[in-house]
mmCIF file of C-alpha atoms in Angstrom:
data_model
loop_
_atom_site.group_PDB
_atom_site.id
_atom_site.type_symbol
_atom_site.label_atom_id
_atom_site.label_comp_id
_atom_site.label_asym_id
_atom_site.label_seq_id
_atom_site.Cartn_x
_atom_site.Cartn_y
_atom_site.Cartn_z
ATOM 1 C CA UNK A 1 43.794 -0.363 18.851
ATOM 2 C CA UNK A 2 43.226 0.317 15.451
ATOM 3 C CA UNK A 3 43.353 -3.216 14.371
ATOM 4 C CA UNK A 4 40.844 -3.658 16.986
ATOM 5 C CA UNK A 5 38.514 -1.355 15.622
ATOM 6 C CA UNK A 6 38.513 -3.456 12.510
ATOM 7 C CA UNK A 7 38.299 -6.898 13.399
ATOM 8 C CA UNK A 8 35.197 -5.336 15.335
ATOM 9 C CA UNK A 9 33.908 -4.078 12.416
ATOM 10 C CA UNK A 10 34.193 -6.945 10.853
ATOM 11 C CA UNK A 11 32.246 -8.900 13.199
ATOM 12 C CA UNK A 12 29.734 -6.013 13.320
ATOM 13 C CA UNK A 13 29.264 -5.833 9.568
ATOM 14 C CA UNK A 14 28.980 -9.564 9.624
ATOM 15 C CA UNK A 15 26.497 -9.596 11.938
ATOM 16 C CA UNK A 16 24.233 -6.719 10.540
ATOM 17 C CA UNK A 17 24.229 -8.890 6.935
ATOM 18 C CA UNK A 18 23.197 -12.100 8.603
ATOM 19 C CA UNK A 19 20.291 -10.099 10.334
ATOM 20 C CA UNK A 20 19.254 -7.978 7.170
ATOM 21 C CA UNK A 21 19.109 -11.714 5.636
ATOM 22 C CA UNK A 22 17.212 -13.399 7.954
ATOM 23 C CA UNK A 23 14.172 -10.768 7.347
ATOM 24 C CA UNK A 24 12.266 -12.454 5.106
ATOM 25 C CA UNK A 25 11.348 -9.504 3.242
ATOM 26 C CA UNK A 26 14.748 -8.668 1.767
ATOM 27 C CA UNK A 27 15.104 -11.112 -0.924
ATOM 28 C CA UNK A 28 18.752 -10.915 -2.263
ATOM 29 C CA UNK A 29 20.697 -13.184 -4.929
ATOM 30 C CA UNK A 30 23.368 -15.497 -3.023
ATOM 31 C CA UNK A 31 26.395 -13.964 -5.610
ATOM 32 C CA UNK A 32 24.944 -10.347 -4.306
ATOM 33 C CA UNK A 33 25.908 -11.287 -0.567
ATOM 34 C CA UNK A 34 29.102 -10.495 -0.291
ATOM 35 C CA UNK A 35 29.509 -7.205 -2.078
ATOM 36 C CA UNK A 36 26.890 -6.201 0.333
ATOM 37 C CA UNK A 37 28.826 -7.393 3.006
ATOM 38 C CA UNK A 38 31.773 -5.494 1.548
ATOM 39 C CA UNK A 39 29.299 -2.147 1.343
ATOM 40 C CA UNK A 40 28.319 -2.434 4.846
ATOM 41 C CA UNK A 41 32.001 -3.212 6.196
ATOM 42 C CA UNK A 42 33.424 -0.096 4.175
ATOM 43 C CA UNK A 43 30.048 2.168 5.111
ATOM 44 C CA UNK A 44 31.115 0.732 8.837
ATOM 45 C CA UNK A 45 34.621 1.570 8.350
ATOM 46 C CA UNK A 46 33.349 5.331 7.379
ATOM 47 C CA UNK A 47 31.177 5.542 10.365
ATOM 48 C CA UNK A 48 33.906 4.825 12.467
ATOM 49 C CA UNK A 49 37.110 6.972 11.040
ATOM 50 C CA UNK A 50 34.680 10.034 11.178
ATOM 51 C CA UNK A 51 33.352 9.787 14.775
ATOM 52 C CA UNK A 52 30.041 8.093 14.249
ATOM 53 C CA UNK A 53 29.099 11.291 11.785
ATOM 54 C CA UNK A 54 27.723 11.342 8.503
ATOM 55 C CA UNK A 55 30.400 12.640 5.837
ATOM 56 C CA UNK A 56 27.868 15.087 4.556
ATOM 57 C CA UNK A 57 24.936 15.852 6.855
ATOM 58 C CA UNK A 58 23.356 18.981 4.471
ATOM 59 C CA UNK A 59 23.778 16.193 1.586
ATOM 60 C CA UNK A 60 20.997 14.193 3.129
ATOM 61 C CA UNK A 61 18.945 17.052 4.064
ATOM 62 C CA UNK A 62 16.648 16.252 0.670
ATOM 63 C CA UNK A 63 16.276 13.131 1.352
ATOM 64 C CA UNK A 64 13.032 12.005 3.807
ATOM 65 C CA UNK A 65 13.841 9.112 6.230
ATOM 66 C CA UNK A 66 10.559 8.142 7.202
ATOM 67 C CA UNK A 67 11.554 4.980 9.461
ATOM 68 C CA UNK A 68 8.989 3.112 6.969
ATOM 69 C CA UNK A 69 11.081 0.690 4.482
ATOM 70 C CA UNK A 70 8.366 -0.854 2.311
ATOM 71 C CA UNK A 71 8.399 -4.508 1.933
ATOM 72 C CA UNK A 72 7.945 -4.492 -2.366
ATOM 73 C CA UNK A 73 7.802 -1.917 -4.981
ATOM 74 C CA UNK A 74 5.429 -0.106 -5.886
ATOM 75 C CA UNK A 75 5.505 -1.825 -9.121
ATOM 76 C CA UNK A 76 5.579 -5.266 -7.296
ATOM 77 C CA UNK A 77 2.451 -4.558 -5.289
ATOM 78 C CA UNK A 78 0.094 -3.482 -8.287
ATOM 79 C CA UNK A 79 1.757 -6.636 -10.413
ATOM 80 C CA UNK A 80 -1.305 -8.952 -10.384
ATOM 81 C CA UNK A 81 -5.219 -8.532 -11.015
ATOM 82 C CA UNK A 82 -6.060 -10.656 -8.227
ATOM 83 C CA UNK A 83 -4.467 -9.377 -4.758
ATOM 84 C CA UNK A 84 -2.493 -6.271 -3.895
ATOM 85 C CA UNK A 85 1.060 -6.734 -2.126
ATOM 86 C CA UNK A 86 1.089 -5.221 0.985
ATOM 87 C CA UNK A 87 4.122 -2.560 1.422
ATOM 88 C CA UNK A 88 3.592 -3.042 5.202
ATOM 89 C CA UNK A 89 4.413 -6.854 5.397
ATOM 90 C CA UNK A 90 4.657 -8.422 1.623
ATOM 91 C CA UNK A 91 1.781 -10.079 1.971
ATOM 92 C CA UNK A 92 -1.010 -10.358 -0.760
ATOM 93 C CA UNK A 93 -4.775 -9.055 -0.004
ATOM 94 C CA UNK A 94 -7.565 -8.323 -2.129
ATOM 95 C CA UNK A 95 -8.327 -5.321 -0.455
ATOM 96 C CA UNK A 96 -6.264 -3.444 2.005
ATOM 97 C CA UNK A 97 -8.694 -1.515 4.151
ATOM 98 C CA UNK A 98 -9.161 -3.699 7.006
ATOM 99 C CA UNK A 99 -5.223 -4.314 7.046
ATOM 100 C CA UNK A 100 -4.109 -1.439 7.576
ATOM 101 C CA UNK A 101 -7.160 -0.701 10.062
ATOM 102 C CA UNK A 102 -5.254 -3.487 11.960
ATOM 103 C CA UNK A 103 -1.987 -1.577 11.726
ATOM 104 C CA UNK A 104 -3.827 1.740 12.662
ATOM 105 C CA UNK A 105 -3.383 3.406 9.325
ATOM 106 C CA UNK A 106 -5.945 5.205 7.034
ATOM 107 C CA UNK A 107 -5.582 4.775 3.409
ATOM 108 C CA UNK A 108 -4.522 8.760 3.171
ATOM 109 C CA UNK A 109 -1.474 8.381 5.665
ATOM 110 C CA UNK A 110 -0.504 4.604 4.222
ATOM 111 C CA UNK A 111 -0.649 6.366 0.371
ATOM 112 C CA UNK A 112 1.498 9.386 2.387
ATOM 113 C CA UNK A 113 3.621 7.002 4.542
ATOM 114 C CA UNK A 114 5.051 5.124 0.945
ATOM 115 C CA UNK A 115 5.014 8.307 -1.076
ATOM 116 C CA UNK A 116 2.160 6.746 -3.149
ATOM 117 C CA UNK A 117 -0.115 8.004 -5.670
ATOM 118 C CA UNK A 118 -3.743 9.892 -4.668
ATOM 119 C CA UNK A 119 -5.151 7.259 -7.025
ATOM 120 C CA UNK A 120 -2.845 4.332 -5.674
ATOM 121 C CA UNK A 121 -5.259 1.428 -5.603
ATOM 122 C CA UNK A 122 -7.170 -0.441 -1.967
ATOM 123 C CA UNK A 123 -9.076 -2.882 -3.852
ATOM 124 C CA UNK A 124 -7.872 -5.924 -6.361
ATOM 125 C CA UNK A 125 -8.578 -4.893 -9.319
ATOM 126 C CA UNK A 126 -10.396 -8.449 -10.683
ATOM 127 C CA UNK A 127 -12.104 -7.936 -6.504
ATOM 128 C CA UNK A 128 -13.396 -4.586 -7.816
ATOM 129 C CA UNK A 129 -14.731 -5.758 -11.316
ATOM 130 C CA UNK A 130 -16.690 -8.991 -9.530
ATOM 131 C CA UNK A 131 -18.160 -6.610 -6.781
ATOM 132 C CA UNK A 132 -19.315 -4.177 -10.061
ATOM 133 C CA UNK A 133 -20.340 -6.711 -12.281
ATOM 134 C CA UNK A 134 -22.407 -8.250 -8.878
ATOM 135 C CA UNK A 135 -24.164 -4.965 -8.240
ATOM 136 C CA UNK A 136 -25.352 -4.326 -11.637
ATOM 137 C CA UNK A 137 -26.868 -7.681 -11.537
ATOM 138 C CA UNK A 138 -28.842 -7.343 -8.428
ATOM 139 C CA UNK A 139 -29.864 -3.529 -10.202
ATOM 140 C CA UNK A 140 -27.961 -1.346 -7.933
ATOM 141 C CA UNK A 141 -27.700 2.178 -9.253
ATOM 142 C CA UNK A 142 -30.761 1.466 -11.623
ATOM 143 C CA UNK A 143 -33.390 3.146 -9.505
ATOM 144 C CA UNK A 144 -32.455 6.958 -10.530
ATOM 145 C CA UNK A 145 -32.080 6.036 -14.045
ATOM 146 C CA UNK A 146 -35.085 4.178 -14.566
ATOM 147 C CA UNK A 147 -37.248 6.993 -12.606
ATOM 148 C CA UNK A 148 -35.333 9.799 -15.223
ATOM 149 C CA UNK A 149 -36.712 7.682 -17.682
ATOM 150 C CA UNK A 150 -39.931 7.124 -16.502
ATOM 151 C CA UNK A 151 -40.665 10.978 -15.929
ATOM 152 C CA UNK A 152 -38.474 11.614 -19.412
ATOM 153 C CA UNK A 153 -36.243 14.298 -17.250
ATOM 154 C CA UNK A 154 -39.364 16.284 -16.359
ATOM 155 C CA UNK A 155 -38.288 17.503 -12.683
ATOM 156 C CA UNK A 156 -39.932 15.718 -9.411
ATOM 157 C CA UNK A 157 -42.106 13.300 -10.728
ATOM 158 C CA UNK A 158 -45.594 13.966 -9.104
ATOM 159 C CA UNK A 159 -47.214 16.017 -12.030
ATOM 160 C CA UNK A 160 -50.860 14.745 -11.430
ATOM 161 C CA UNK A 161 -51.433 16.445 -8.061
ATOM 162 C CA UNK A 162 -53.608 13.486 -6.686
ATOM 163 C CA UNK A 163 -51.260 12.815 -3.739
ATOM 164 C CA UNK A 164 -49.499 9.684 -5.073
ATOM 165 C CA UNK A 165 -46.042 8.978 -4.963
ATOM 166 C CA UNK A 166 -43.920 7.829 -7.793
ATOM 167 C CA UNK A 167 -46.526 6.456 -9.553
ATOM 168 C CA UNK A 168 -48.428 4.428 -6.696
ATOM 169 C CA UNK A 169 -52.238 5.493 -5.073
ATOM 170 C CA UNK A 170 -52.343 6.090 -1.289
ATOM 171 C CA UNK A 171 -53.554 4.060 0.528
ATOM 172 C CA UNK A 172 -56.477 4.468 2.751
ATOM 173 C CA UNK A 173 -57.710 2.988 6.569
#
């Protein structure tokens, strides 16, 4: 029975690789293959000598299993200007608001969900210059300043008390 056990181990370890390889988003080295095959026949082998339980279960008490792999690191996602890599599916974006709207996720519990940053990045950061350097030259944000300008910091604006409003006569029927 015992040789059994590990011939079916074998094939289960076997077959647990070849579908950890086929996802696409597990990119491994063909010389790294079989010592992971090895690691997941022995961790196999563990499983079953003990019962199915972990060897230590207060050992991974620390540790968070969230169900949530991400597809690239951290590092990997932030790598280029022009697009952010998604950690959902790998996939590049210059911003990722409306993609994870689409996987019902909020920026807060994607940022929570990966163990990311508060200041973890939505936007491309090239995206985000274009849209700034765009709205400066169209004048958006102007209007305050020039009207603090205007009025040289001097409060509302309407000092003459004739009724007009930031500088322009009412009209009349």
């Amino acid at each position: 029975m015992n040789n059994e056990i590990k011939t079916g181990s074998v094939e289960l370890a076997a077959q647990l690789t070849i579908a950890w390889l086929g996802n696409e988003n597990n990119r491994v080295a063909a010389d790294e293959v079989p010592a992971f095959l090895r690691s997941m026949h022995a961790t196999l082998n563990d499983l079953s000598d003990e019962g199915g339980a972990l060897a230590d279960p207060e050992e991974d008490a620390d540790v968070v299993h969230t169900g949530h792999q991400p597809a690239v690191s951290v590092r990997k996602s932030l790598a280029s200007r022009d697009h952010i890599i998604s950690m959902i599916d790998g996939k590049p974006y210059r911003t990722l608001r409306r993609h994870l709207a689409a996987h019902g996720l909020t920026p807060e519990s994607y940022r929570e969900r990966y163990n990311l940053r508060a200041d973890y990045p939505m936007v491309a950061e090239s995206y985000s210059e274009r849209r700034r350097v765009l709205a400066q030259e169209i004048g958006l944000g102007q209007r305050g300043r020039a009207a603090r300008a205007r009025g040289n910091g001097s409060g509302t604006g309407n000092s003459s008390g004739t009724g007009a409003r930031n500088g322009r006569r009412r009209q009349r029927d």
